[in-house]
PDB file of C-alpha atoms in Angstrom:
ATOM      1  CA  UNK A   1      77.131  74.848 105.967  1.00  0.00           C
ATOM      2  CA  UNK A   2      79.974  77.802 106.415  1.00  0.00           C
ATOM      3  CA  UNK A   3      79.188  81.049 105.482  1.00  0.00           C
ATOM      4  CA  UNK A   4      82.501  82.834 104.640  1.00  0.00           C
ATOM      5  CA  UNK A   5      83.513  86.468 103.992  1.00  0.00           C
ATOM      6  CA  UNK A   6      86.663  87.429 101.655  1.00  0.00           C
ATOM      7  CA  UNK A   7      88.351  90.457 100.779  1.00  0.00           C
ATOM      8  CA  UNK A   8      91.934  92.440 100.032  1.00  0.00           C
ATOM      9  CA  UNK A   9      93.049  95.111 101.647  1.00  0.00           C
ATOM     10  CA  UNK A  10      96.327  97.894 101.093  1.00  0.00           C
ATOM     11  CA  UNK A  11      98.596  98.095 104.168  1.00  0.00           C
ATOM     12  CA  UNK A  12     101.634 100.969 104.034  1.00  0.00           C
ATOM     13  CA  UNK A  13     104.933  99.229 104.886  1.00  0.00           C
ATOM     14  CA  UNK A  14     108.538 101.021 105.515  1.00  0.00           C
ATOM     15  CA  UNK A  15     109.082  99.294 101.129  1.00  0.00           C
ATOM     16  CA  UNK A  16     105.607 100.967  99.779  1.00  0.00           C
ATOM     17  CA  UNK A  17     102.466  98.383 100.002  1.00  0.00           C
ATOM     18  CA  UNK A  18     101.545  95.201 101.198  1.00  0.00           C
ATOM     19  CA  UNK A  19      98.546  93.294 100.520  1.00  0.00           C
ATOM     20  CA  UNK A  20      96.542  91.287 102.517  1.00  0.00           C
ATOM     21  CA  UNK A  21      93.499  88.944 101.691  1.00  0.00           C
ATOM     22  CA  UNK A  22      92.087  87.431 104.526  1.00  0.00           C
ATOM     23  CA  UNK A  23      89.174  85.135 104.753  1.00  0.00           C
ATOM     24  CA  UNK A  24      86.574  85.536 107.889  1.00  0.00           C
ATOM     25  CA  UNK A  25      84.590  83.080 109.594  1.00  0.00           C
ATOM     26  CA  UNK A  26      80.856  84.424 110.161  1.00  0.00           C
ATOM     27  CA  UNK A  27      79.843  81.919 112.859  1.00  0.00           C
ATOM     28  CA  UNK A  28      82.735  82.835 115.126  1.00  0.00           C
ATOM     29  CA  UNK A  29      83.924  85.958 113.502  1.00  0.00           C
ATOM     30  CA  UNK A  30      87.556  84.137 113.280  1.00  0.00           C
ATOM     31  CA  UNK A  31      90.240  84.593 110.960  1.00  0.00           C
ATOM     32  CA  UNK A  32      90.020  81.207 108.889  1.00  0.00           C
ATOM     33  CA  UNK A  33      92.916  81.988 106.043  1.00  0.00           C
ATOM     34  CA  UNK A  34      94.862  84.984 105.191  1.00  0.00           C
ATOM     35  CA  UNK A  35      97.835  85.817 103.048  1.00  0.00           C
ATOM     36  CA  UNK A  36      99.746  88.899 101.520  1.00  0.00           C
ATOM     37  CA  UNK A  37     101.175  89.551  98.380  1.00  0.00           C
ATOM     38  CA  UNK A  38     103.318  92.400  97.098  1.00  0.00           C
ATOM     39  CA  UNK A  39      99.865  93.426  94.251  1.00  0.00           C
ATOM     40  CA  UNK A  40      95.959  92.517  94.440  1.00  0.00           C
ATOM     41  CA  UNK A  41      95.802  89.716  91.906  1.00  0.00           C
ATOM     42  CA  UNK A  42      94.099  86.936  91.219  1.00  0.00           C
ATOM     43  CA  UNK A  43      96.899  84.492  92.534  1.00  0.00           C
ATOM     44  CA  UNK A  44      96.993  85.890  95.901  1.00  0.00           C
ATOM     45  CA  UNK A  45      93.113  85.520  96.704  1.00  0.00           C
ATOM     46  CA  UNK A  46      93.757  81.785  94.886  1.00  0.00           C
ATOM     47  CA  UNK A  47      96.192  81.271  97.563  1.00  0.00           C
ATOM     48  CA  UNK A  48      94.354  82.114 100.147  1.00  0.00           C
ATOM     49  CA  UNK A  49      91.803  79.604  99.192  1.00  0.00           C
ATOM     50  CA  UNK A  50      94.365  77.444  99.398  1.00  0.00           C
ATOM     51  CA  UNK A  51      95.579  78.354 102.881  1.00  0.00           C
ATOM     52  CA  UNK A  52      91.664  77.993 104.027  1.00  0.00           C
ATOM     53  CA  UNK A  53      91.191  74.744 103.164  1.00  0.00           C
ATOM     54  CA  UNK A  54      95.170  73.436 103.846  1.00  0.00           C
ATOM     55  CA  UNK A  55      93.739  75.001 107.307  1.00  0.00           C
ATOM     56  CA  UNK A  56      90.310  74.141 107.597  1.00  0.00           C
ATOM     57  CA  UNK A  57      89.639  70.858 105.735  1.00  0.00           C
ATOM     58  CA  UNK A  58      86.679  70.227 103.612  1.00  0.00           C
ATOM     59  CA  UNK A  59      84.513  73.080 104.061  1.00  0.00           C
ATOM     60  CA  UNK A  60      80.481  71.747 104.870  1.00  0.00           C
ATOM     61  CA  UNK A  61      78.424  71.511 101.626  1.00  0.00           C
ATOM     62  CA  UNK A  62      76.542  73.823 100.698  1.00  0.00           C
ATOM     63  CA  UNK A  63      79.169  76.538 101.799  1.00  0.00           C
ATOM     64  CA  UNK A  64      79.449  80.190 100.971  1.00  0.00           C
ATOM     65  CA  UNK A  65      81.882  82.994 100.414  1.00  0.00           C
ATOM     66  CA  UNK A  66      80.843  86.072 100.144  1.00  0.00           C
ATOM     67  CA  UNK A  67      82.644  89.184  98.520  1.00  0.00           C
ATOM     68  CA  UNK A  68      82.231  92.246  96.544  1.00  0.00           C
ATOM     69  CA  UNK A  69      82.135  92.205  93.022  1.00  0.00           C
ATOM     70  CA  UNK A  70      86.087  92.514  92.057  1.00  0.00           C
ATOM     71  CA  UNK A  71      87.352  91.120  88.929  1.00  0.00           C
ATOM     72  CA  UNK A  72      89.070  89.355  90.947  1.00  0.00           C
ATOM     73  CA  UNK A  73      86.325  87.302  92.999  1.00  0.00           C
ATOM     74  CA  UNK A  74      83.719  87.043  89.511  1.00  0.00           C
ATOM     75  CA  UNK A  75      86.632  85.526  87.336  1.00  0.00           C
ATOM     76  CA  UNK A  76      86.146  82.146  85.393  1.00  0.00           C
ATOM     77  CA  UNK A  77      89.331  80.767  87.529  1.00  0.00           C
ATOM     78  CA  UNK A  78      88.050  82.374  91.294  1.00  0.00           C
ATOM     79  CA  UNK A  79      84.637  80.423  90.771  1.00  0.00           C
ATOM     80  CA  UNK A  80      85.653  76.998  89.469  1.00  0.00           C
ATOM     81  CA  UNK A  81      87.986  77.273  92.679  1.00  0.00           C
ATOM     82  CA  UNK A  82      85.089  77.920  95.082  1.00  0.00           C
ATOM     83  CA  UNK A  83      83.094  74.814  93.192  1.00  0.00           C
ATOM     84  CA  UNK A  84      86.397  72.398  93.599  1.00  0.00           C
ATOM     85  CA  UNK A  85      86.511  73.029  97.268  1.00  0.00           C
ATOM     86  CA  UNK A  86      82.557  72.514  97.949  1.00  0.00           C
ATOM     87  CA  UNK A  87      81.419  75.848  98.070  1.00  0.00           C
ATOM     88  CA  UNK A  88      79.537  78.542  96.466  1.00  0.00           C
ATOM     89  CA  UNK A  89      79.970  82.539  95.466  1.00  0.00           C
ATOM     90  CA  UNK A  90      77.655  85.188  97.103  1.00  0.00           C
ATOM     91  CA  UNK A  91      78.547  89.007  96.111  1.00  0.00           C
ATOM     92  CA  UNK A  92      77.992  92.166  97.229  1.00  0.00           C
ATOM     93  CA  UNK A  93      75.571  94.237  95.245  1.00  0.00           C
ATOM     94  CA  UNK A  94      77.145  96.813  93.221  1.00  0.00           C
ATOM     95  CA  UNK A  95      78.388 100.192  94.898  1.00  0.00           C
ATOM     96  CA  UNK A  96      77.478  98.975  98.351  1.00  0.00           C
ATOM     97  CA  UNK A  97      80.550  98.192 100.465  1.00  0.00           C
ATOM     98  CA  UNK A  98      78.001  97.083 103.564  1.00  0.00           C
ATOM     99  CA  UNK A  99      76.946  94.253 102.275  1.00  0.00           C
ATOM    100  CA  UNK A 100      80.698  93.159 103.525  1.00  0.00           C
ATOM    101  CA  UNK A 101      79.605  94.480 106.426  1.00  0.00           C
ATOM    102  CA  UNK A 102      81.944  92.234 108.987  1.00  0.00           C
ATOM    103  CA  UNK A 103      85.187  92.193 106.496  1.00  0.00           C
ATOM    104  CA  UNK A 104      84.590  96.124 105.699  1.00  0.00           C
ATOM    105  CA  UNK A 105      84.614  96.508 109.925  1.00  0.00           C
ATOM    106  CA  UNK A 106      87.943  94.035 110.674  1.00  0.00           C
ATOM    107  CA  UNK A 107      90.140  96.130 108.223  1.00  0.00           C
ATOM    108  CA  UNK A 108      88.723  99.649 109.708  1.00  0.00           C
ATOM    109  CA  UNK A 109      89.520  98.098 113.548  1.00  0.00           C
ATOM    110  CA  UNK A 110      92.906  96.629 112.091  1.00  0.00           C
ATOM    111  CA  UNK A 111      94.331  99.874 110.209  1.00  0.00           C
ATOM    112  CA  UNK A 112      92.789 102.299 112.600  1.00  0.00           C
ATOM    113  CA  UNK A 113      94.697  99.919 115.591  1.00  0.00           C
ATOM    114  CA  UNK A 114      97.958  99.991 113.367  1.00  0.00           C
ATOM    115  CA  UNK A 115      97.730 103.772 112.850  1.00  0.00           C
ATOM    116  CA  UNK A 116      97.685 104.123 116.374  1.00  0.00           C
ATOM    117  CA  UNK A 117     100.637 102.561 117.305  1.00  0.00           C
ATOM    118  CA  UNK A 118     102.363 104.009 114.451  1.00  0.00           C
ATOM    119  CA  UNK A 119     101.782 107.842 115.995  1.00  0.00           C
ATOM    120  CA  UNK A 120     102.387 106.066 119.573  1.00  0.00           C
ATOM    121  CA  UNK A 121     105.743 105.045 118.323  1.00  0.00           C
ATOM    122  CA  UNK A 122     106.257 108.185 116.916  1.00  0.00           C
ATOM    123  CA  UNK A 123     105.403 110.636 120.224  1.00  0.00           C
ATOM    124  CA  UNK A 124     108.053 108.324 121.939  1.00  0.00           C
ATOM    125  CA  UNK A 125     110.578 109.318 119.755  1.00  0.00           C
ATOM    126  CA  UNK A 126     110.076 112.240 119.266  1.00  0.00           C
ATOM    127  CA  UNK A 127     109.275 112.728 123.204  1.00  0.00           C
ATOM    128  CA  UNK A 128     106.325 114.147 122.284  1.00  0.00           C
ATOM    129  CA  UNK A 129     102.621 112.395 124.443  1.00  0.00           C
ATOM    130  CA  UNK A 130     102.282 111.572 127.840  1.00  0.00           C
ATOM    131  CA  UNK A 131     105.328 112.614 130.050  1.00  0.00           C
ATOM    132  CA  UNK A 132     103.571 111.335 133.792  1.00  0.00           C
TER     133      UNK A 132
END
């Protein structure tokens, strides 16, 4: 049995926004699948599941993919896709983002590092920062 978590997040890019859809294995906290798209859609979530199966192979029996209660993850199409790959859904309680803490933590760290790099790049271009 595998326990996986999934979600989507918006990332600012020069052209506007990019949506990152990620699946993390809770056993080792590795990213086991990810996809990007210009918008958060059911198709993006389905493409991420396809990537999961193509990269990881068949999931062990009784595997679970945990997500929030967004319309993408609770849609009939998504639930059917989960069943087709041999897994079942699990959902956060309504209004409880910490139920998906592993995913929220990953996105928080990723965005924090991205902002730090962006600030360092800005400082380097403008001659500010530590000049040792």
